[in-house]
Coordinates of N, CA and C in Angstrom, one line a residue:
M85 N 33.5 -12.8 -41.4 CA 32.6 -13.6 -40.9 C 32.7 -14.0 -39.4
K86 N 34.0 -14.4 -39.0 CA 34.4 -14.6 -37.7 C 34.0 -13.5 -36.7
Y87 N 34.2 -12.3 -37.2 CA 33.8 -11.0 -36.3 C 32.3 -10.9 -36.2
Q88 N 31.7 -11.4 -37.4 CA 30.1 -11.2 -37.3 C 29.6 -12.2 -36.4
F89 N 30.2 -13.4 -36.4 CA 29.7 -14.5 -35.4 C 29.9 -14.1 -33.9
L90 N 31.1 -13.4 -33.6 CA 31.4 -13.0 -32.3 C 30.4 -11.9 -31.9
L91 N 30.1 -11.0 -32.8 CA 29.2 -10.0 -32.4 C 27.8 -10.5 -32.2
L92 N 27.4 -11.4 -33.0 CA 26.1 -12.0 -32.7 C 26.1 -12.8 -31.5
L93 N 27.2 -13.4 -31.1 CA 27.2 -14.1 -29.9 C 27.1 -13.2 -28.6
F94 N 27.9 -12.1 -28.8 CA 27.7 -11.0 -27.7 C 26.5 -10.5 -27.5
L95 N 25.9 -10.1 -28.6 CA 24.5 -9.6 -28.6 C 23.6 -10.5 -27.9
S96 N 23.6 -11.9 -28.2 CA 22.7 -12.8 -27.8 C 22.9 -12.9 -26.2
L97 N 24.2 -13.0 -25.8 CA 24.5 -13.0 -24.4 C 23.9 -11.8 -23.6
S98 N 24.2 -10.7 -24.3 CA 23.7 -9.4 -23.5 C 22.1 -9.5 -23.5
F99 N 21.5 -9.9 -24.5 CA 20.1 -10.1 -24.4 C 19.6 -11.0 -23.4
S100 N 20.4 -12.2 -23.3 CA 19.9 -13.1 -22.3 C 20.1 -12.6 -20.8
A101 N 21.1 -11.8 -20.7 CA 21.5 -11.2 -19.4 C 20.2 -10.2 -19.0
Q102 N 20.0 -9.3 -20.0 CA 18.9 -8.5 -19.7 C 17.5 -9.0 -19.5
K103 N 17.3 -10.2 -20.3 CA 16.0 -10.9 -20.0 C 16.0 -11.4 -18.6
A104 N 17.2 -12.0 -18.2 CA 17.2 -12.5 -16.8 C 17.0 -11.5 -15.8
E105 N 17.6 -10.2 -16.1 CA 17.5 -9.1 -15.1 C 16.0 -8.7 -14.9
F106 N 15.4 -8.5 -16.1 CA 14.0 -8.1 -16.2 C 13.2 -9.2 -15.4
S107 N 13.5 -10.5 -15.7 CA 12.6 -11.5 -15.0 C 12.8 -11.5 -13.4
N108 N 14.0 -11.2 -12.9 CA 14.2 -11.1 -11.4 C 13.4 -9.9 -11.0
V109 N 13.4 -8.8 -11.8 CA 12.5 -7.6 -11.3 C 11.1 -8.0 -11.2
E110 N 10.6 -8.8 -12.3 CA 9.2 -9.0 -12.3 C 8.7 -10.0 -11.2
T111 N 9.7 -10.8 -10.6 CA 9.4 -11.8 -9.7 C 9.4 -11.1 -8.2
R112 N 9.9 -9.8 -8.2 CA 9.9 -9.0 -7.0 C 8.4 -8.5 -6.6
K113 N 7.5 -9.5 -6.2 CA 6.1 -9.1 -6.1 C 5.8 -9.3 -4.5
A114 N 4.7 -8.6 -4.1 CA 4.2 -8.8 -2.8 C 3.3 -10.0 -2.8
T115 N 3.2 -10.9 -1.8 CA 2.3 -12.1 -1.8 C 1.2 -11.6 -0.6
F116 N 0.0 -12.3 -0.7 CA -1.1 -12.0 0.2 C -1.7 -13.1 0.8
E117 N -2.1 -13.0 2.0 CA -3.0 -14.0 2.6 C -4.3 -13.3 3.0
F118 N -5.5 -14.0 2.9 CA -6.7 -13.6 3.3 C -7.5 -14.5 4.2
H119 N -7.9 -14.0 5.3 CA -8.5 -14.7 6.3 C -9.9 -14.2 6.7
K120 N -10.9 -14.9 6.4 CA -12.3 -14.4 6.7 C -12.5 -14.2 8.1
I121 N -13.1 -12.9 8.4 CA -13.6 -12.6 9.7 C -15.1 -12.9 9.9
K122 N -15.4 -13.6 10.8 CA -16.8 -14.1 11.0 C -17.6 -13.0 11.8
G123 N -17.1 -12.4 12.7 CA -17.7 -11.4 13.5 C -17.6 -10.1 12.9
P124 N -18.4 -9.0 13.5 CA -18.3 -7.7 13.0 C -16.9 -7.1 13.1
S125 N -16.5 -6.3 12.3 CA -15.1 -5.6 12.3 C -15.1 -4.6 13.5
L126 N -14.1 -4.5 14.2 CA -14.0 -3.6 15.1 C -13.5 -2.1 14.6
G127 N -13.9 -1.1 15.2 CA -13.5 0.2 14.8 C -14.4 0.8 13.8
T128 N -14.4 2.0 13.5 CA -15.3 2.7 12.5 C -14.7 2.6 11.1
G129 N -13.4 2.9 10.9 CA -12.8 2.7 9.5 C -13.1 3.8 8.6
V130 N -12.6 3.8 7.6 CA -12.7 4.7 6.4 C -13.1 4.1 5.1
V131 N -13.7 4.8 4.1 CA -13.9 4.4 2.8 C -13.4 5.7 2.0
G132 N -13.1 5.3 0.7 CA -12.6 6.4 -0.2 C -13.9 7.3 -0.6
M133 N -13.6 8.6 -0.9 CA -14.5 9.4 -1.3 C -14.1 10.1 -2.7
Q134 N -14.9 10.6 -3.4 CA -14.6 11.4 -4.6 C -13.6 12.6 -4.4
T135 N -13.9 13.2 -3.4 CA -12.9 14.4 -3.1 C -11.7 13.9 -2.2
I136 N -11.8 12.9 -1.4 CA -10.8 12.4 -0.5 C -10.3 11.1 -1.1
K137 N -9.2 11.1 -1.7 CA -8.6 10.0 -2.4 C -7.8 9.0 -1.6
A138 N -7.2 9.4 -0.5 CA -6.3 8.6 0.3 C -6.3 8.9 1.8
F139 N -6.1 8.0 2.5 CA -5.9 8.1 4.0 C -4.6 7.4 4.4
A140 N -4.0 8.0 5.4 CA -2.8 7.4 5.9 C -2.5 7.7 7.3
I141 N -1.7 7.0 8.1 CA -1.3 7.1 9.4 C 0.2 7.3 9.5
F142 N 0.7 7.9 10.6 CA 2.2 8.1 10.7 C 2.7 7.0 11.7
I143 N 3.8 6.3 11.4 CA 4.3 5.3 12.2 C 5.9 5.7 12.5
E144 N 6.2 5.9 13.8 CA 7.6 6.2 14.1 C 8.6 5.1 14.0
Q145 N 9.8 5.4 13.7 CA 10.9 4.3 13.6 C 11.0 3.7 15.0
E146 N 11.1 2.3 14.9 CA 11.0 1.6 16.3 C 12.3 1.1 16.6
S147 N 13.3 1.0 15.6 CA 14.7 0.5 16.0 C 15.5 1.3 16.9
T148 N 15.8 0.8 18.0 CA 16.4 1.7 19.0 C 17.7 2.1 18.5
D149 N 18.5 1.2 17.8 CA 19.9 1.5 17.4 C 19.9 2.0 15.9
H150 N 18.7 2.3 15.4 CA 18.6 2.7 13.9 C 19.3 1.8 13.0
S151 N 19.4 0.4 13.3 CA 20.0 -0.4 12.3 C 19.0 -0.7 11.1
P152 N 19.6 -0.8 9.8 CA 18.9 -0.8 8.7 C 17.9 -2.0 8.7
E153 N 16.6 -1.7 8.4 CA 15.5 -2.7 8.3 C 14.7 -2.6 7.0
I154 N 14.1 -3.6 6.6 CA 13.1 -3.6 5.4 C 11.8 -4.1 6.0
F155 N 10.6 -3.7 5.3 CA 9.3 -4.0 5.6 C 9.2 -5.5 5.4
N156 N 8.5 -6.1 6.4 CA 8.2 -7.5 6.2 C 6.7 -7.9 5.9
K157 N 5.8 -7.5 7.0 CA 4.3 -7.8 6.7 C 3.7 -6.7 7.2
V158 N 2.5 -6.4 6.4 CA 1.6 -5.4 6.8 C 0.2 -6.1 6.9
Q159 N -0.4 -5.9 8.0 CA -1.9 -6.5 8.4 C -2.8 -5.5 8.6
F160 N -4.0 -5.8 8.1 CA -5.1 -4.8 8.3 C -6.4 -5.6 8.0
E161 N -7.6 -5.0 8.3 CA -8.9 -5.5 8.0 C -9.6 -4.7 6.9
A162 N -10.3 -5.3 6.0 CA -11.0 -4.6 5.0 C -12.2 -5.3 4.7
M163 N -13.2 -4.6 4.2 CA -14.4 -5.2 3.6 C -15.1 -4.4 2.5
N164 N -15.9 -5.0 1.7 CA -16.8 -4.3 0.6 C -18.1 -4.2 0.9
F165 N -18.8 -3.3 0.5 CA -20.2 -3.2 0.3 C -20.6 -3.7 -1.0
D166 N -22.0 -3.9 -1.3 CA -22.7 -4.3 -2.5 C -22.4 -5.6 -2.9
G167 N -21.6 -6.5 -2.2 CA -21.3 -7.9 -2.4 C -20.6 -8.0 -3.6
K168 N -19.4 -7.2 -3.8 CA -18.6 -7.2 -5.0 C -17.2 -7.0 -4.5
K169 N -16.2 -7.4 -5.3 CA -14.8 -7.2 -5.0 C -14.4 -5.8 -5.2
S170 N -13.2 -5.4 -4.8 CA -12.7 -4.0 -5.1 C -11.2 -4.1 -5.2
T171 N -10.7 -3.0 -5.7 CA -9.2 -2.8 -5.8 C -8.8 -1.5 -5.0
V172 N -7.6 -1.5 -4.4 CA -7.1 -0.3 -3.7 C -5.6 -0.4 -3.8
F173 N -4.9 0.8 -3.6 CA -3.5 0.7 -3.5 C -3.2 0.8 -2.0
L174 N -2.1 -0.1 -1.6 CA -1.5 0.0 -0.4 C -0.1 0.9 -0.7
C175 N 0.0 1.9 0.1 CA 1.1 2.8 -0.1 C 1.9 3.2 1.2
I176 N 3.2 3.3 1.0 CA 4.1 3.8 2.1 C 4.9 5.1 1.6
Y177 N 4.7 6.1 2.5 CA 5.1 7.4 2.1 C 6.4 7.9 3.0
E178 N 7.2 8.8 2.4 CA 8.2 9.3 3.1 C 7.5 10.3 4.2
N179 N 8.3 10.5 5.3 CA 7.9 11.6 6.1 C 8.5 13.0 5.7
E180 N 7.6 13.9 5.2 CA 7.9 15.2 4.7 C 7.4 16.2 5.5
N181 N 8.2 16.6 6.5 CA 7.7 17.7 7.5 C 6.5 17.4 8.1
G182 N 6.3 16.1 8.6 CA 5.0 15.8 9.4 C 3.9 15.4 8.5
L183 N 4.0 15.3 7.2 CA 2.9 14.9 6.3 C 3.5 13.9 5.3
P184 N 2.6 13.1 4.8 CA 3.0 12.1 3.8 C 3.6 12.8 2.5
G185 N 4.8 12.3 2.1 CA 5.5 12.8 1.1 C 5.5 11.9 -0.2
K186 N 6.8 11.7 -0.6 CA 6.9 10.8 -1.7 C 6.7 9.4 -1.5
I187 N 6.0 8.6 -2.4 CA 5.8 7.2 -2.1 C 7.3 6.5 -2.4
L188 N 7.6 5.7 -1.4 CA 8.9 4.8 -1.5 C 9.0 4.0 -2.6
D189 N 10.2 3.7 -3.1 CA 10.3 2.8 -4.2 C 9.6 1.4 -4.0
H190 N 8.9 0.9 -4.9 CA 8.2 -0.3 -4.9 C 7.0 -0.4 -3.9
A191 N 6.7 0.9 -3.3 CA 5.8 0.8 -2.2 C 4.5 1.3 -2.5
K192 N 4.0 1.2 -3.8 CA 2.7 1.5 -4.2 C 2.1 0.2 -4.7
I193 N 1.3 -0.6 -4.0 CA 1.0 -2.0 -4.3 C -0.3 -2.2 -4.4
I194 N -0.9 -2.7 -5.6 CA -2.3 -2.9 -5.8 C -2.7 -4.1 -5.1
L195 N -3.9 -4.0 -4.5 CA -4.6 -5.1 -3.7 C -6.0 -5.3 -4.4
E196 N -6.5 -6.6 -4.4 CA -7.8 -7.0 -4.8 C -8.5 -7.4 -3.4
I197 N -9.4 -6.6 -3.0 CA -10.1 -6.9 -1.7 C -11.3 -7.9 -1.9
P198 N -11.4 -9.0 -1.3 CA -12.3 -10.0 -1.5 C -13.8 -9.4 -1.0
I199 N -14.8 -10.1 -1.4 CA -16.2 -9.5 -1.0 C -16.5 -9.6 0.5
K200 N -16.0 -10.6 1.1 CA -16.3 -10.9 2.6 C -15.3 -9.9 3.4
N201 N -15.7 -9.8 4.7 CA -14.8 -9.1 5.7 C -13.6 -10.0 5.9
N202 N -12.3 -9.4 5.7 CA -11.3 -10.1 5.7 C -10.0 -9.4 6.4
K203 N -9.3 -10.3 7.2 CA -8.0 -9.8 7.7 C -7.1 -10.1 6.5
I204 N -6.3 -9.1 6.2 CA -5.4 -9.3 5.0 C -3.9 -9.1 5.5
I205 N -3.0 -10.0 5.1 CA -1.6 -10.0 5.4 C -0.8 -9.9 4.1
A206 N -0.2 -8.7 4.0 CA 0.6 -8.4 2.8 C 2.1 -8.7 3.0
D207 N 2.7 -9.6 2.5 CA 4.1 -9.9 2.6 C 5.0 -9.2 1.6
L208 N 5.7 -8.0 2.2 CA 6.4 -7.2 1.4 C 7.9 -7.6 1.3
S209 N 8.3 -8.5 2.0 CA 9.8 -8.8 2.2 C 10.5 -8.9 0.9
S210 N 9.9 -9.4 -0.2 CA 10.7 -9.7 -1.3 C 11.0 -8.3 -2.1
L211 N 10.2 -7.3 -1.7 CA 10.3 -6.0 -2.4 C 11.6 -5.2 -1.9
K212 N 12.1 -5.7 -0.6 CA 13.3 -5.0 -0.1 C 13.1 -3.4 0.0
I213 N 11.9 -3.1 0.5 CA 11.7 -1.7 0.8 C 12.3 -1.2 2.2
K214 N 13.3 -0.3 2.2 CA 13.8 0.1 3.4 C 12.9 1.1 4.2
V215 N 13.0 0.7 5.5 CA 12.3 1.6 6.5 C 13.1 2.8 6.7
P216 N 12.4 4.0 6.6 CA 13.1 5.3 6.7 C 13.3 5.4 8.3
T217 N 14.5 6.1 8.5 CA 14.9 6.2 9.9 C 14.2 7.4 10.7
N218 N 13.4 8.3 9.9 CA 12.8 9.4 10.6 C 11.2 9.1 10.6
G219 N 10.9 7.8 10.5 CA 9.5 7.4 10.4 C 8.9 7.5 9.1
Y220 N 7.6 7.0 8.9 CA 6.9 7.0 7.6 C 5.3 7.1 7.8
F221 N 4.8 7.3 6.6 CA 3.3 7.2 6.6 C 2.9 5.9 5.8
I222 N 1.8 5.2 6.2 CA 1.4 4.1 5.6 C -0.1 4.2 5.4
G223 N -0.7 3.9 4.3 CA -2.2 4.0 4.1 C -2.6 3.5 2.8
F224 N -3.8 4.0 2.3 CA -4.3 3.4 1.1 C -4.8 4.6 0.2
E225 N -4.7 4.3 -1.1 CA -5.2 5.3 -2.1 C -6.3 4.5 -2.9
W226 N -7.4 5.1 -2.8 CA -8.7 4.5 -3.5 C -8.6 4.7 -5.0
I227 N -9.0 3.7 -5.7 CA -9.2 3.8 -7.2 C -10.5 4.3 -7.5
H228 N -10.7 5.4 -8.2 CA -12.0 5.9 -8.5 C -12.5 5.4 -9.8
S229 N -12.8 4.0 -9.7 CA -13.3 3.4 -10.9 C -14.8 3.1 -10.7
K230 N -15.6 2.8 -11.7 CA -16.9 2.5 -11.8 C -17.2 1.3 -10.9
E231 N -16.3 0.3 -11.0 CA -16.4 -1.0 -10.3 C -16.4 -0.8 -8.8
N232 N -15.7 0.2 -8.3 CA -15.5 0.5 -6.8 C -16.5 1.3 -6.2
I233 N -17.3 1.9 -6.9 CA -18.3 2.8 -6.3 C -19.3 2.0 -5.5
I234 N -19.6 2.5 -4.2 CA -20.6 1.9 -3.4 C -22.0 2.3 -3.7
N235 N -22.7 1.4 -4.2 CA -24.2 1.8 -4.6 C -25.0 1.5 -3.5
G236 N -26.1 2.5 -3.4 CA -27.0 2.3 -2.3 C -28.2 3.2 -2.4
T237 N -28.6 3.6 -1.2 CA -29.7 4.6 -1.3 C -29.5 6.0 -1.6
Q238 N -28.1 6.4 -1.4 CA -27.7 7.7 -1.6 C -28.0 8.1 -3.1
T239 N -28.6 9.3 -3.2 CA -29.0 9.8 -4.5 C -28.1 11.1 -4.9
D240 N -28.0 11.8 -3.8 CA -27.4 13.2 -4.0 C -26.0 13.2 -3.6
G241 N -25.1 14.0 -4.3 CA -23.7 14.2 -3.8 C -22.8 13.1 -4.2
P242 N -21.5 13.2 -4.1 CA -20.6 12.2 -4.6 C -20.7 11.0 -3.8
K243 N -20.7 9.8 -4.6 CA -20.7 8.5 -3.9 C -19.4 8.0 -3.3
P244 N -19.4 7.2 -2.3 CA -18.2 6.6 -1.6 C -17.7 5.5 -2.4
Y245 N -16.4 5.1 -2.2 CA -15.8 3.9 -2.9 C -15.3 2.8 -1.9
N246 N -15.6 1.6 -2.5 CA -15.0 0.4 -1.8 C -13.5 0.5 -1.9
P247 N -12.7 -0.1 -0.9 CA -13.1 -0.9 0.2 C -13.2 -0.1 1.5
A248 N -13.8 -0.6 2.5 CA -13.8 0.1 3.8 C -12.6 -0.6 4.6
I249 N -11.8 0.2 5.2 CA -10.6 -0.1 6.0 C -10.8 0.1 7.4
S250 N -10.6 -1.0 8.3 CA -11.0 -0.8 9.7 C -10.0 0.3 10.4
G251 N -10.6 1.0 11.3 CA -9.9 2.0 12.1 C -10.0 1.6 13.6
I252 N -9.3 2.3 14.4 CA -9.3 2.3 15.8 C -9.3 3.6 16.5
Q253 N -9.8 3.5 17.7 CA -9.8 4.8 18.6 C -8.5 4.9 19.4
I254 N -7.9 6.1 19.2 CA -6.7 6.3 20.1 C -6.8 7.6 20.7
E255 N -6.0 7.9 21.8 CA -6.2 9.2 22.3 C -5.8 10.4 21.6
K256 N -4.6 10.2 20.8 CA -4.1 11.3 20.0 C -4.5 10.9 18.5
P257 N -5.2 11.8 17.8 CA -5.5 11.5 16.4 C -4.3 11.2 15.5
N258 N -4.4 10.4 14.7 CA -3.2 10.0 13.8 C -3.7 9.6 12.5
L259 N -4.6 10.4 12.0 CA -5.2 10.1 10.6 C -5.0 11.3 9.6
F260 N -4.5 11.1 8.6 CA -4.2 12.1 7.5 C -5.0 11.7 6.2
F261 N -5.6 12.7 5.5 CA -6.2 12.5 4.3 C -5.7 13.4 3.2
F262 N -6.0 12.9 1.9 CA -5.5 13.7 0.8 C -6.7 14.2 0.0
D263 N -6.9 15.6 0.0 CA -7.9 16.4 -0.7 C -7.2 17.5 -1.3
R264 N -6.7 17.4 -2.6 CA -5.8 18.3 -3.2 C -4.4 18.3 -2.6
N265 N -4.4 18.2 -1.3 CA -3.1 18.1 -0.6 C -3.3 17.3 0.7
W266 N -2.2 16.9 1.4 CA -2.2 16.2 2.6 C -2.6 16.9 3.9
Q267 N -3.6 16.6 4.5 CA -4.0 17.4 5.7 C -4.1 16.4 6.9
K268 N -4.0 16.8 8.1 CA -4.2 16.0 9.3 C -5.7 16.2 9.6
D269 N -6.4 15.0 9.9 CA -7.8 15.0 10.2 C -8.1 14.8 11.7
N270 N -8.5 15.9 12.4 CA -8.6 15.9 13.9 C -10.1 15.6 14.1
E271 N -10.9 15.4 13.2 CA -12.4 15.3 13.5 C -12.9 13.7 13.2
Q272 N -12.2 13.1 12.5 CA -12.6 11.6 12.1 C -12.9 10.9 13.4
L273 N -14.0 10.2 13.4 CA -14.3 9.2 14.5 C -13.3 8.2 14.6
S274 N -12.6 7.7 13.5 CA -11.7 6.9 13.3 C -10.4 7.6 13.5
S275 N -9.6 7.7 14.6 CA -8.5 8.5 14.7 C -7.3 7.8 14.3
S276 N -7.4 6.6 13.9 CA -6.3 5.9 13.3 C -6.6 4.7 12.5
L277 N -5.9 4.3 11.5 CA -6.3 3.2 10.8 C -5.7 1.9 11.7
K278 N -6.4 0.8 11.5 CA -5.9 -0.4 12.1 C -4.9 -1.1 11.3
I279 N -3.7 -0.7 11.4 CA -2.6 -1.3 10.6 C -1.6 -1.7 11.6
D280 N -1.0 -3.0 11.4 CA 0.1 -3.6 12.1 C 1.2 -3.8 11.0
V281 N 2.4 -3.5 11.4 CA 3.7 -3.5 10.5 C 4.7 -4.2 11.2
D282 N 5.4 -5.1 10.7 CA 6.6 -5.7 11.2 C 7.8 -5.6 10.3
Y283 N 9.0 -5.7 10.7 CA 10.1 -5.6 9.8 C 11.2 -6.7 10.0
L284 N 12.1 -6.7 8.9 CA 13.3 -7.6 9.2 C 14.6 -6.9 9.0
P285 N 15.6 -7.5 9.5 CA 17.0 -6.7 9.2 C 17.2 -6.8 7.8
E286 N 17.9 -5.7 7.3 CA 18.1 -5.5 5.9 C 19.1 -6.7 5.4
N287 N 20.0 -7.1 6.2 CA 20.9 -8.2 5.7 C 20.6 -9.6 6.4

């Protein structure tokens, strides 16, 4: 009987420890701020398409001494058409021979984009995502759901998907898209996505 009690006590403590561990994992979530933009959004931007599921840009490592860093905040502008909300994934990818590769651990984050034109600040600091030393790609993967389809006057061909993400014009194109595989887009009017990223020391 004594041994059975000790076994039950051990199992109970083990379960409690596992529960606490899972609870800590669950609380590691990104947090978001939404700030309405009253004026028109700058830049042309991109929307999701039935054939083009994702867009991303390349960002070089900025740490001059290559000290370990984690992602802090990601800022961008987004809007929806049709007067409805949408969902999209914010993704950070490894640099794989100059193209987006594997998504970093914890770096595929679902966002609910409000109806109005918004500046969105995603705080990723609690996720402890390490910044790759050889640069990385950051962008968005559109969710091809019925709710995200942009309805309008278009009757033929595949329909586009909300949300629209703001872009900027730069001299050297820095926009990549996924259509069966990742490709560099040298023809888009939006030659880069308007994304600002900052970092924190790892420790």
